[in-house]
Short mmCIF file of C-alpha atoms in Angstrom, two decimals:
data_model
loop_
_atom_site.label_atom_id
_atom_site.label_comp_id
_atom_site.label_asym_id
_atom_site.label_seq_id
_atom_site.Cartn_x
_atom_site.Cartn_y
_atom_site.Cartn_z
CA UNK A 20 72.77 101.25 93.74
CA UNK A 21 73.41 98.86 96.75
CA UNK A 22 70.93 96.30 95.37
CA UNK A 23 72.58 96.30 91.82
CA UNK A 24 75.69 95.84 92.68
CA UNK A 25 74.96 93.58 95.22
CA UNK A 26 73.05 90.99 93.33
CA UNK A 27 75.63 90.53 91.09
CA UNK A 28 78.70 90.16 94.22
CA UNK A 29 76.28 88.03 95.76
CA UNK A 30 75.33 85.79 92.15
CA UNK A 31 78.98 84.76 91.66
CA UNK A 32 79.81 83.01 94.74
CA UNK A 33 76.49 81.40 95.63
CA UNK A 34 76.80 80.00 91.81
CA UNK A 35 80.17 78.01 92.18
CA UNK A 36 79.08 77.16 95.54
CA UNK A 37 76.14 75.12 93.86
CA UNK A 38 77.91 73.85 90.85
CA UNK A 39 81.18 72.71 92.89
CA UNK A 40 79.13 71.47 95.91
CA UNK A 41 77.14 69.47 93.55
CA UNK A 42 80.07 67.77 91.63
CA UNK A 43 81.71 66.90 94.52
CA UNK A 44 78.23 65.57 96.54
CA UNK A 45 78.27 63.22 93.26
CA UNK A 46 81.82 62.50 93.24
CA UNK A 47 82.21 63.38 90.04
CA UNK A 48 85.52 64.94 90.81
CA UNK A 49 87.82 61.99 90.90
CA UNK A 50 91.49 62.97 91.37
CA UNK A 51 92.65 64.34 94.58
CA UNK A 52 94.46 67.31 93.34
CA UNK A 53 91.18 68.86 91.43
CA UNK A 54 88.95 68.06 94.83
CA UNK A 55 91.45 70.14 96.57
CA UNK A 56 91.03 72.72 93.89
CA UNK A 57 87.90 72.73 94.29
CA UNK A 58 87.60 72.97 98.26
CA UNK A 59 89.87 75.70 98.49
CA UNK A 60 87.48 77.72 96.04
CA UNK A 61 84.77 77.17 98.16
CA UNK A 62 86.75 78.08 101.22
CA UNK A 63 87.84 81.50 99.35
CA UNK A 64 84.55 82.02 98.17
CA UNK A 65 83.09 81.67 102.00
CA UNK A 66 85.41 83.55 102.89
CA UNK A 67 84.65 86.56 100.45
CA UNK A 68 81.00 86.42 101.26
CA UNK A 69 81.56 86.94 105.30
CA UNK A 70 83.92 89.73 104.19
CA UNK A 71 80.57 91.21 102.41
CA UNK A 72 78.17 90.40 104.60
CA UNK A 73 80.62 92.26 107.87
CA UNK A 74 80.89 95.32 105.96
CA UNK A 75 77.02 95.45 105.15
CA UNK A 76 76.17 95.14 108.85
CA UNK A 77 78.75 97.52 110.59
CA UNK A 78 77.16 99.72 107.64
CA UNK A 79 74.02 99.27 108.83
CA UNK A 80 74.99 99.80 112.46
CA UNK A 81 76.42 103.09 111.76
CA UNK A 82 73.32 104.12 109.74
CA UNK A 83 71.14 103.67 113.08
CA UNK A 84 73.76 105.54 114.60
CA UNK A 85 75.16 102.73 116.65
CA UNK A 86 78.38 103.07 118.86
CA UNK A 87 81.45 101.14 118.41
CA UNK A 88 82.23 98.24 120.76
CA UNK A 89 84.54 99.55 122.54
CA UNK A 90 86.88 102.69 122.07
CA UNK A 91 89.68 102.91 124.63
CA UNK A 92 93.25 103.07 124.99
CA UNK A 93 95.83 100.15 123.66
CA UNK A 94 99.19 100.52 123.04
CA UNK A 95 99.88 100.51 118.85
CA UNK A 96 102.05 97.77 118.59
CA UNK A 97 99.62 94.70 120.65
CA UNK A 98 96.48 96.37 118.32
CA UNK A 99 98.80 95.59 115.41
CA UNK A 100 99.61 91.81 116.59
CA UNK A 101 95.94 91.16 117.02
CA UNK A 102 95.16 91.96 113.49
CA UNK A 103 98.31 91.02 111.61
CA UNK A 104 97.95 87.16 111.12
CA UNK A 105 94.50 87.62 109.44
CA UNK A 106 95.95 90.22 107.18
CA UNK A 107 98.77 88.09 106.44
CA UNK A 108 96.73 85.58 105.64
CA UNK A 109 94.81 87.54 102.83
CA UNK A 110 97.56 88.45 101.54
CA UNK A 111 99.30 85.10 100.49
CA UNK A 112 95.83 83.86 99.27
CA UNK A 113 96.28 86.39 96.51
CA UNK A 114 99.77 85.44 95.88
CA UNK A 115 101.26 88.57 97.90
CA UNK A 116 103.65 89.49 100.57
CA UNK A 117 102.25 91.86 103.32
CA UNK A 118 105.73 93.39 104.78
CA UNK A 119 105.05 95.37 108.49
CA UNK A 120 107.47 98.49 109.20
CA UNK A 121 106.63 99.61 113.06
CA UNK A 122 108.89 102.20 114.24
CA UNK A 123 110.36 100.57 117.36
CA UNK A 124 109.55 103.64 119.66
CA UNK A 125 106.13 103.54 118.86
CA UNK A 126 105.29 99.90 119.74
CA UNK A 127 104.24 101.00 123.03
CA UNK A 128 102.73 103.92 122.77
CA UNK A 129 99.06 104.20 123.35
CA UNK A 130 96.37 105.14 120.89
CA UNK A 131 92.92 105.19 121.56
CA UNK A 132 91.05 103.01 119.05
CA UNK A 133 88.16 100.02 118.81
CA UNK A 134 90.88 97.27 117.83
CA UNK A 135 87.80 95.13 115.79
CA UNK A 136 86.95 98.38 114.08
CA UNK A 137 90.88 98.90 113.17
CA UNK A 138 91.05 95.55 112.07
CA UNK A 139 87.73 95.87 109.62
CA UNK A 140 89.65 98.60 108.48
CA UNK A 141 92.85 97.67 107.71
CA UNK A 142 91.37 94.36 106.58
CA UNK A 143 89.14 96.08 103.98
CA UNK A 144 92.42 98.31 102.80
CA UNK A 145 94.78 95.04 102.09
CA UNK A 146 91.81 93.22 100.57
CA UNK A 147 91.43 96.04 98.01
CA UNK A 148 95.15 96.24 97.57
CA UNK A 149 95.12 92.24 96.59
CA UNK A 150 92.03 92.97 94.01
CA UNK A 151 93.97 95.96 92.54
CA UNK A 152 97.32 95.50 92.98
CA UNK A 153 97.42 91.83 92.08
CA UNK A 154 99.17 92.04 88.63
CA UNK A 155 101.64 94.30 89.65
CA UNK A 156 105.40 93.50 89.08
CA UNK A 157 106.30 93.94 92.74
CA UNK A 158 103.94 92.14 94.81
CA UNK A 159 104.02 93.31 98.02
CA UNK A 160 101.62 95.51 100.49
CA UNK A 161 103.40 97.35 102.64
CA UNK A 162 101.97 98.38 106.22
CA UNK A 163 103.31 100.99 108.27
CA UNK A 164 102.97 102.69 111.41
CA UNK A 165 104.31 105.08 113.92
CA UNK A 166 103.57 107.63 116.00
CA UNK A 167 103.55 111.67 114.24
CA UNK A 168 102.71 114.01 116.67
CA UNK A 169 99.56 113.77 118.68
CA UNK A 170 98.20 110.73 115.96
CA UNK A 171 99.10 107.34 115.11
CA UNK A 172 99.37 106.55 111.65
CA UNK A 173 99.16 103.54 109.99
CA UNK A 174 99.61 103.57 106.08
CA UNK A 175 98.57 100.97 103.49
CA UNK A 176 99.93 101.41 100.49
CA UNK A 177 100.34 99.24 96.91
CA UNK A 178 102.47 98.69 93.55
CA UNK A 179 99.36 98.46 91.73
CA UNK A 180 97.90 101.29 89.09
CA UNK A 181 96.55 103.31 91.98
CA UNK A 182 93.55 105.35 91.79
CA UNK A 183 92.36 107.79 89.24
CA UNK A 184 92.06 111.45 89.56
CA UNK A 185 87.93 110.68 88.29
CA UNK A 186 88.00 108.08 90.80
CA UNK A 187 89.67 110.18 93.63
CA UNK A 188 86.40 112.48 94.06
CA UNK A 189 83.93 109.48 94.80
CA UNK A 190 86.01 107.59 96.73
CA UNK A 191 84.89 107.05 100.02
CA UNK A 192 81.17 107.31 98.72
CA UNK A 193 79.01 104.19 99.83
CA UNK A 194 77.38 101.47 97.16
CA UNK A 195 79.76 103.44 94.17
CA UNK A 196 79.15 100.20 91.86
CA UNK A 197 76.70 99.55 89.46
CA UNK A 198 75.97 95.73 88.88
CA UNK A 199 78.03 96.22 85.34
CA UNK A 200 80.94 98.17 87.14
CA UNK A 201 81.05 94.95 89.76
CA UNK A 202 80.98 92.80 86.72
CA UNK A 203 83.97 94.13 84.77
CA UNK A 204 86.04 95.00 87.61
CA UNK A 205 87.13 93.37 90.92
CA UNK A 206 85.13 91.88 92.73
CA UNK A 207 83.28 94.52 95.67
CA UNK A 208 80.43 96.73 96.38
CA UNK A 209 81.83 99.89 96.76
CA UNK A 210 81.30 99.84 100.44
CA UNK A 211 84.78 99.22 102.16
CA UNK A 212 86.29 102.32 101.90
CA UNK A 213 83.01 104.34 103.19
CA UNK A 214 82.57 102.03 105.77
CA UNK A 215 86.39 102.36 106.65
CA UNK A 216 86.09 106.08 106.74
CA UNK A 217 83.65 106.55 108.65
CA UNK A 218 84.45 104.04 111.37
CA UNK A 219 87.59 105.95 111.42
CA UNK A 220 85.99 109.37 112.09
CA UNK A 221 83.76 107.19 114.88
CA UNK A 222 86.94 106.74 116.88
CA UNK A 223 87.97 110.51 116.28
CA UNK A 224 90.46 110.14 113.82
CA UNK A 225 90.24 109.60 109.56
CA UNK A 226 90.94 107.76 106.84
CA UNK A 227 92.74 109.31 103.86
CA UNK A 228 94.12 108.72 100.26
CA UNK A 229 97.45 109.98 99.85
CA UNK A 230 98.23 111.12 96.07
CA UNK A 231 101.52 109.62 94.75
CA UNK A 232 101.39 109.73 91.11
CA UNK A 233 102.90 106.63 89.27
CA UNK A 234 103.66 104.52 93.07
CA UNK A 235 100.31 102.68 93.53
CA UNK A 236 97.98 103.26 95.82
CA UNK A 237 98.37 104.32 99.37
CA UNK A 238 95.91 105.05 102.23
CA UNK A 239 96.28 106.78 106.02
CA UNK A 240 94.44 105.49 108.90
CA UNK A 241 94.90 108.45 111.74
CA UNK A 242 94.19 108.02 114.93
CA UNK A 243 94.39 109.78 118.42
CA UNK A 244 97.97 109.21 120.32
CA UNK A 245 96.73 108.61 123.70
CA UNK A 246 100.01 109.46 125.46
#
């Protein structure tokens, strides 16, 4: 399943990088405007393949059985600041607005986490939120967090068509993609939420979808409150 699918995610961007890196070796692209076109496609395009290629290794870490880097404790609002930028970023290069609600007496609180594994996470979540949610009316990903109980909880959640009951049940199942499925859908392997999940359970907390019928999408990183 992981090779089929793979192929084809792998196929698309390798092609326009050969085609566009061609024309423009040849300058046969001769107004500014389509040369900038075309090197922000290949920028996106790199940029989609590292994506891949990150969640195929941690994936392959984690099969070996392979610790994290480093789990410890970090207060919930500087793991947040670390991460948000890059997020942000992804989300205007799909045309979207990522809006962050902290509660303001959680900022400092500590939660004990691997901040680069967070970050793959919550990186993975928004990137399938700008594949999914992308024609929705209201564009914006909304990420929240605060402190409930003994967990931190940071939620991701869309305006986009949200997932299927069918869908619900293989969810967080690795390499779910066939190379037709990749084809005639968005772009992806299947792997990011599996990968997500599990790194979440690595660090002793989870990764959930939460059911709200007709309101998009919307997943639950939890993770231990260390104070």
């Amino acid at each position: 399943a992981f090779v089929s699918a793979v192929t084809h995610e792998l196929r698309t961007p390798l092609t326009t990088f050969q085609m566009y890196s061609e024309m423009l070796a040849e300058n046969m692209v001769g107004d500014e405007p389509r040369r900038t076109a075309y090197l922000k496609t290949l920028e996106s395009e790199s940029q989609r393949l590292s994506h891949l290629v990150e969640n195929v290794l941690a994936y392959a870490r984690l099969e070996r059985n392979r610790p994290l880097g480093h789990i410890g404790n970090i207060p919930l609002g500087e793991m947040l600041d670390r991460v948000i930028e890059r997020l942000d970023q992804r989300a205007r290069q799909a045309g979207m607005e990522l809006r962050l609600e902290q509660r303001a007496d959680s900022a400092g609180r500590l939660v004990r986490a691997d901040p680069d594994a967070v970050g793959q996470i919550l990186f993975n979540l928004i990137d399938n939120a700008c594949k999914y949610a992308s024609r929705a009316a209201q564009k914006t990903i909304h990420l929240e967090a605060g402190i409930d109980g003994r967990n931190a909880v940071i939620m991701v959640s869309d305006h986009g068509p949200g997932v299927s009951a069918g869908d619900q049940r293989r969810l967080f199942q690795p390499f779910t993609k066939s190379a037709r499925e990749a084809a005639a859908s968005a772009p992806g392997v299947g792997l990011g939420l599996a990968l997500s999940k599990r790194l979440a359970r690595q660090m002793g907390g989870d990764l959930l979808y939460i059911n709200r019928a007709g309101d998009g999408a919307c997943f639950a990183l939890i993770l231990l409150a260390a104070n």
